[in-house]
Coordinates of C-alpha atoms and ligand atoms in Angstrom, one line a residue:
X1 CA 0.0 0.0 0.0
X2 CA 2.9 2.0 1.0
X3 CA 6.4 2.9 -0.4
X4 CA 9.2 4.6 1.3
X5 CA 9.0 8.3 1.7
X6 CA 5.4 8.6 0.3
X7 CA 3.5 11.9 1.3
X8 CA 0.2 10.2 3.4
X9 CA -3.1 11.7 3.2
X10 CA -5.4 10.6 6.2
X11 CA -9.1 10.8 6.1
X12 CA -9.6 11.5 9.7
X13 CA -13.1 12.1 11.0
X14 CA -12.5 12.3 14.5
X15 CA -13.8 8.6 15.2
X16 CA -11.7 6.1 16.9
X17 CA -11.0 4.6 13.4
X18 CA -9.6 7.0 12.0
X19 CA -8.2 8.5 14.9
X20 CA -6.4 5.3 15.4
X21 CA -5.2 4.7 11.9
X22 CA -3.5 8.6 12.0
X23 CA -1.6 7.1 15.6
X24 CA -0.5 3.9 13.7
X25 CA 0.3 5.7 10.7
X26 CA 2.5 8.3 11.9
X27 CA 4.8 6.3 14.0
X28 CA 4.7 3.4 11.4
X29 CA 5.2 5.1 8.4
X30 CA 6.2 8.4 9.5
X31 CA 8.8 7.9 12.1
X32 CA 10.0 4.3 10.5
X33 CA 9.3 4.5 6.7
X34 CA 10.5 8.0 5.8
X35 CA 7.2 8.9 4.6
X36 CA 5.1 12.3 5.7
X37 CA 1.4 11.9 7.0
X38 CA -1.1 14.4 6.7
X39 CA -4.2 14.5 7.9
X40 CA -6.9 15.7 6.2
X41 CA -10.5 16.3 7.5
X42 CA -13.9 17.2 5.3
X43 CA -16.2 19.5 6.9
X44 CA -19.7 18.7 5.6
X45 CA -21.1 21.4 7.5
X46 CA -23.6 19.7 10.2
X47 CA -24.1 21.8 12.9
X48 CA -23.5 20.4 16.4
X49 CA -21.7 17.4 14.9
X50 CA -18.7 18.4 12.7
X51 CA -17.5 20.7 15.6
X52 CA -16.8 18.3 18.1
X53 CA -14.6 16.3 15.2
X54 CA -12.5 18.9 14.6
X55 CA -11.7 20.0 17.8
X56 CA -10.5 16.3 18.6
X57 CA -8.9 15.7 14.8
X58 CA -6.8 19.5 15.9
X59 CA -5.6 18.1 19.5
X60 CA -4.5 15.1 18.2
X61 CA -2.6 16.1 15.4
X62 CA -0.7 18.9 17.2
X63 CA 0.1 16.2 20.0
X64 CA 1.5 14.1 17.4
X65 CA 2.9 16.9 15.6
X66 CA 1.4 16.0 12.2
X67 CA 0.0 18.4 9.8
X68 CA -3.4 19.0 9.1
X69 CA -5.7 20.4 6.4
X70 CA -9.9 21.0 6.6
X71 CA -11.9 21.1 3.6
X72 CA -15.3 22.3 4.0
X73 CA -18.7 21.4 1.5
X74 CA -19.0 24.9 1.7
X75 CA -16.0 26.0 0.1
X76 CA -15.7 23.1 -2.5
X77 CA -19.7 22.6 -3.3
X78 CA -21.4 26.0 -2.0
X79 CA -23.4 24.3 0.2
X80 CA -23.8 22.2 3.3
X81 CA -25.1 18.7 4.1
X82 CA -27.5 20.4 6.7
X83 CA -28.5 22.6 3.8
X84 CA -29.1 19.3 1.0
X85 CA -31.0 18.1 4.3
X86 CA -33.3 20.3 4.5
X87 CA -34.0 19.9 1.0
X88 CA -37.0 17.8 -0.6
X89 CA -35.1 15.3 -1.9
X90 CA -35.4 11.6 -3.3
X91 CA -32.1 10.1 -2.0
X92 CA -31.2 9.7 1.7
X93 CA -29.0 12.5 3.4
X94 CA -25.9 9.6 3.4
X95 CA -26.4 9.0 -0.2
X96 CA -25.5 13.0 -0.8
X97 CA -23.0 13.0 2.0
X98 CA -21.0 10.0 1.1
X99 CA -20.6 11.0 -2.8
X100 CA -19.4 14.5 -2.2
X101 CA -17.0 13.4 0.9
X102 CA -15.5 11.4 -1.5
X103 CA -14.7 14.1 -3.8
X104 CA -13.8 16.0 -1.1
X105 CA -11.0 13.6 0.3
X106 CA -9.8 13.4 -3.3
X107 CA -10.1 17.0 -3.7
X108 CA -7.9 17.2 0.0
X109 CA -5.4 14.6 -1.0
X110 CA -4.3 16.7 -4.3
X111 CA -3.9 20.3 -2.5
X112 CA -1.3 18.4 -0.2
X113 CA 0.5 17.2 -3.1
X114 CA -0.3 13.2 -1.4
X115 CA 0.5 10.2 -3.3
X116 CA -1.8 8.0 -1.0
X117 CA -5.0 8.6 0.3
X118 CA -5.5 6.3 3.5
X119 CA -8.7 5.9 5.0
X120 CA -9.8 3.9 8.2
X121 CA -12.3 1.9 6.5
X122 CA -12.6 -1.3 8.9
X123 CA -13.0 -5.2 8.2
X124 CA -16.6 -4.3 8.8
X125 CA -17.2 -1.2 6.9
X126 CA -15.6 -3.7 4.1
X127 CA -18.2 -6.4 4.3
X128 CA -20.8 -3.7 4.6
X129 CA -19.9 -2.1 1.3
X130 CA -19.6 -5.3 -0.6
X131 CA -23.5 -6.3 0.0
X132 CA -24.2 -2.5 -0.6
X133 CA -23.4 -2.7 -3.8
X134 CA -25.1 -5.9 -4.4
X135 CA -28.4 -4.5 -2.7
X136 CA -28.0 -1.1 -4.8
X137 CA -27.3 -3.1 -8.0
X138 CA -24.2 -1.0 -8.2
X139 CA -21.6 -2.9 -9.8
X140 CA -19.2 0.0 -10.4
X141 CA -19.2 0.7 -7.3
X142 CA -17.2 -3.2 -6.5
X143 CA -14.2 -1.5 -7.0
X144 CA -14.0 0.3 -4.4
X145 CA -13.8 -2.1 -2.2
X146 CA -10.1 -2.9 -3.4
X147 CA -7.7 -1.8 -0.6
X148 CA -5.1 -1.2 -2.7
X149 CA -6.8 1.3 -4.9
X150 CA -5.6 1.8 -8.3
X151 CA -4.1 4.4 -10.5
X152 CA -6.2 6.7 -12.0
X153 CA -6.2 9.5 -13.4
X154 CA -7.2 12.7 -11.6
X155 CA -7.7 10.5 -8.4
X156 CA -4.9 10.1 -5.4
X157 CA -4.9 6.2 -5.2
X158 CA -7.2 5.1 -2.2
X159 CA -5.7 2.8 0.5
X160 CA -7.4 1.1 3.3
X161 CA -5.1 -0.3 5.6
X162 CA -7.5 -1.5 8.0
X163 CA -9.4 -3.6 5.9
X164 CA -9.2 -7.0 7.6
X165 CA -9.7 -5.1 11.2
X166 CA -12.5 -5.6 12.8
X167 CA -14.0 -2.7 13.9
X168 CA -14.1 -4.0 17.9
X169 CA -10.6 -4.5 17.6
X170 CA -10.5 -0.7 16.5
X171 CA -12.1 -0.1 19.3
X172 CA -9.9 -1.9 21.6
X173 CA -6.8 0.2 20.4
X174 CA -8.6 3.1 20.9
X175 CA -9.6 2.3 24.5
X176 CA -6.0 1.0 25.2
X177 CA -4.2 3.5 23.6
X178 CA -6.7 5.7 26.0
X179 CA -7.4 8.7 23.4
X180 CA -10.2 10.7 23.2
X181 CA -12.5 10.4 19.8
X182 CA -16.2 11.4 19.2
X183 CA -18.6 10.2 20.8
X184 CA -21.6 12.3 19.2
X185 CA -23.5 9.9 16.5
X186 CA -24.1 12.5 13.1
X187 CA -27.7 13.3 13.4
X188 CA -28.7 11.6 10.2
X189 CA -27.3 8.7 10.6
X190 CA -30.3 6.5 11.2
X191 CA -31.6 6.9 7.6
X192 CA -28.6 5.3 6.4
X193 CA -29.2 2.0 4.7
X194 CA -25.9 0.9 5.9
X195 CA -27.3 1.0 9.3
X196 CA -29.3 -2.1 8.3
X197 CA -26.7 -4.1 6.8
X198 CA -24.4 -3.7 9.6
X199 CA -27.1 -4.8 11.9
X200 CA -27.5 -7.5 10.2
X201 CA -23.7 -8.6 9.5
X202 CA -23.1 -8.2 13.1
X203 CA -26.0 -10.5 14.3
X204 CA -24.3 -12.8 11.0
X205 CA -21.0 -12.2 12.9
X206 CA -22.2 -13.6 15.7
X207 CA -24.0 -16.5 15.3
X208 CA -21.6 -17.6 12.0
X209 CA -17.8 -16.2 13.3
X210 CA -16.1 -15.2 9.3
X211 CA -18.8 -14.2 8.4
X212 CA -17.7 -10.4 7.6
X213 CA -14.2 -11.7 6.6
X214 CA -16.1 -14.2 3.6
X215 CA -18.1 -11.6 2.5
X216 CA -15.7 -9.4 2.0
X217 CA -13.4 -11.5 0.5
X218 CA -16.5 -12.4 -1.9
X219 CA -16.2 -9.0 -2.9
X220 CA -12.8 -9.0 -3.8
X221 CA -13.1 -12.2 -5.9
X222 CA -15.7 -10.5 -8.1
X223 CA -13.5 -7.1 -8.9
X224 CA -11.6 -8.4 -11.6
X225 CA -14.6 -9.4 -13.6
X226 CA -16.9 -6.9 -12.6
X227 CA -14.3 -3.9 -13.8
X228 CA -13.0 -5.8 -17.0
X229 CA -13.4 -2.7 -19.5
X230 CA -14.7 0.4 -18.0
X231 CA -13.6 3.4 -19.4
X232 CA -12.4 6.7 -17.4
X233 CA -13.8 9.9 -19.2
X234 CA -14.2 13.6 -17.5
X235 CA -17.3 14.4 -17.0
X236 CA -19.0 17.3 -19.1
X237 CA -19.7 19.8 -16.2
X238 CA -17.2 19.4 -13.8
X239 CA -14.7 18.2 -15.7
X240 CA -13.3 15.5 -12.6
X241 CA -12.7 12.0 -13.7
X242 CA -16.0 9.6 -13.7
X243 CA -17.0 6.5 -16.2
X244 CA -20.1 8.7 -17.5
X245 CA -20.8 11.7 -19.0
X246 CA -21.7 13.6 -15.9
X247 CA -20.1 13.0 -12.6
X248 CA -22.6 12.0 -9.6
X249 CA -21.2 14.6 -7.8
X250 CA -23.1 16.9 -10.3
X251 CA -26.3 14.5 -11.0
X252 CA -26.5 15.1 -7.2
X253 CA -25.9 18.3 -7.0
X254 CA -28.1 19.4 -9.8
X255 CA -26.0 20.9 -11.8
Ligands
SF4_1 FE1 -22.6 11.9 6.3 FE2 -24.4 10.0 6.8 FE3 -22.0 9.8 7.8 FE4 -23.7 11.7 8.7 S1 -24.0 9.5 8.9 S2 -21.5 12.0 8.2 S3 -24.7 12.3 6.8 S4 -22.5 9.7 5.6

């Protein structure tokens, strides 16, 4: 995922994830691989929520002495997720938020000049995703699952290096490494479909131990096939990378 004396990008959020992942990867890769970690946070602009996260994603990256970078929806999309909220709307508030965070990691990773973009996407978040596509009929979307992104053009590669962590075990570093992260759920999280799926892997989980680990491992068998042959354009608006004409980004944003 890594080479020696990359420049890092970290999604951080201010969860324990991701919080976690910036700890590992700074002394990992930073102080033993020659590489520089940045962490960069996107502001999505929900009120209450967002605030908390930053003042935890600030503490911890000035204890670790690690730079840090904020990009807000405001500033890259003119609005906020509590504004596209509050809008009638046919697509659930995650739907929105998770399409234009995406961009707006990418759009983070390039202003810091990172090669790698690493996220702290968990052995569960994995096995989420993979039956999220198949429940959304989303094939495209497979690929995202790979851990070791890819090389495209216009994107920093994606890396996820804790894919086969399960989340508790996330959990437990955070609780034994004993540093704060945020504890405030987002308020729209309950419309989230992935809600359901994880409620259901983890009952899976439970009763069936591997569970997550097969299904996600499913969903790396069926990459190769599933992205035989799809062609990278720019989309017509925007002009950001995207397989169609028009980016979702700008389907969703009307534009
Ligand atoms: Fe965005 Fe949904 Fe996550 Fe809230 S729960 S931060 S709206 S993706």
């Amino acid at each position: 995922m890594f080479e020696h004396g990359s420049r890092i990008a970290i999604g951080v959020s201010g969860g324990k994830d991701s919080l976690g992942l910036l700890r590992l990867l700074a002394e990992i890769e930073g102080e033993t691989h020659g590489s520089e970690v940045v962490a960069v946070t996107v502001d999505e602009g929900i009120k209450g929520y967002r605030d908390e996260a930053l003042r935890l994603v600030e503490e911890a990256c000035s204890g670790l002495g690690v730079e840090s970078v904020v990009l807000g929806f405001r500033d890259l999309f003119g609005t906020t997720m509590d504004e596209i909220a509050s809008r009638e709307r046919e697509l659930s508030t995650c739907s929105y938020c998770g399409v234009l965070r995406r961009r707006a990691l990418n759009e983070a990773a390039k202003s810091v000049g990172a090669d790698r973009l690493a996220t702290a996407h968990t052995l569960d978040d994995m096995a989420q995703s993979v039956l999220l596509n198949i429940l959304r009929g989303d094939v495209g979307g497979m690929a995202t699952i790979d851990p070791g992104g890819g090389s495209l053009e216009g994107f920093v590669r994606r890396v996820k290096p804790y894919c086969e962590v399960p989340e508790r075990e996330s959990a437990l570093y955070a609780y034994l490494s004993g540093f704060e992260f945020q504890s405030l759920p987002c308020p729209y999280a309950e419309e989230a479909m992935r809600n359901d799926i994880r409620g259901f892997l983890n009952r899976m989980e439970a009763k069936r131990p591997g569970t997550m680990f097969v299904t996600f491992n499913t969903g790396l068998k069926m990459i190769p096939t599933l992205s035989k042959g799809e062609a990278i354009g720019h989309c017509r608006l925007c002009g950001e990378p995207t397989p169609g004409d028009t980016c979702r980004v700008c389907q969703l944003l009307g534009r």
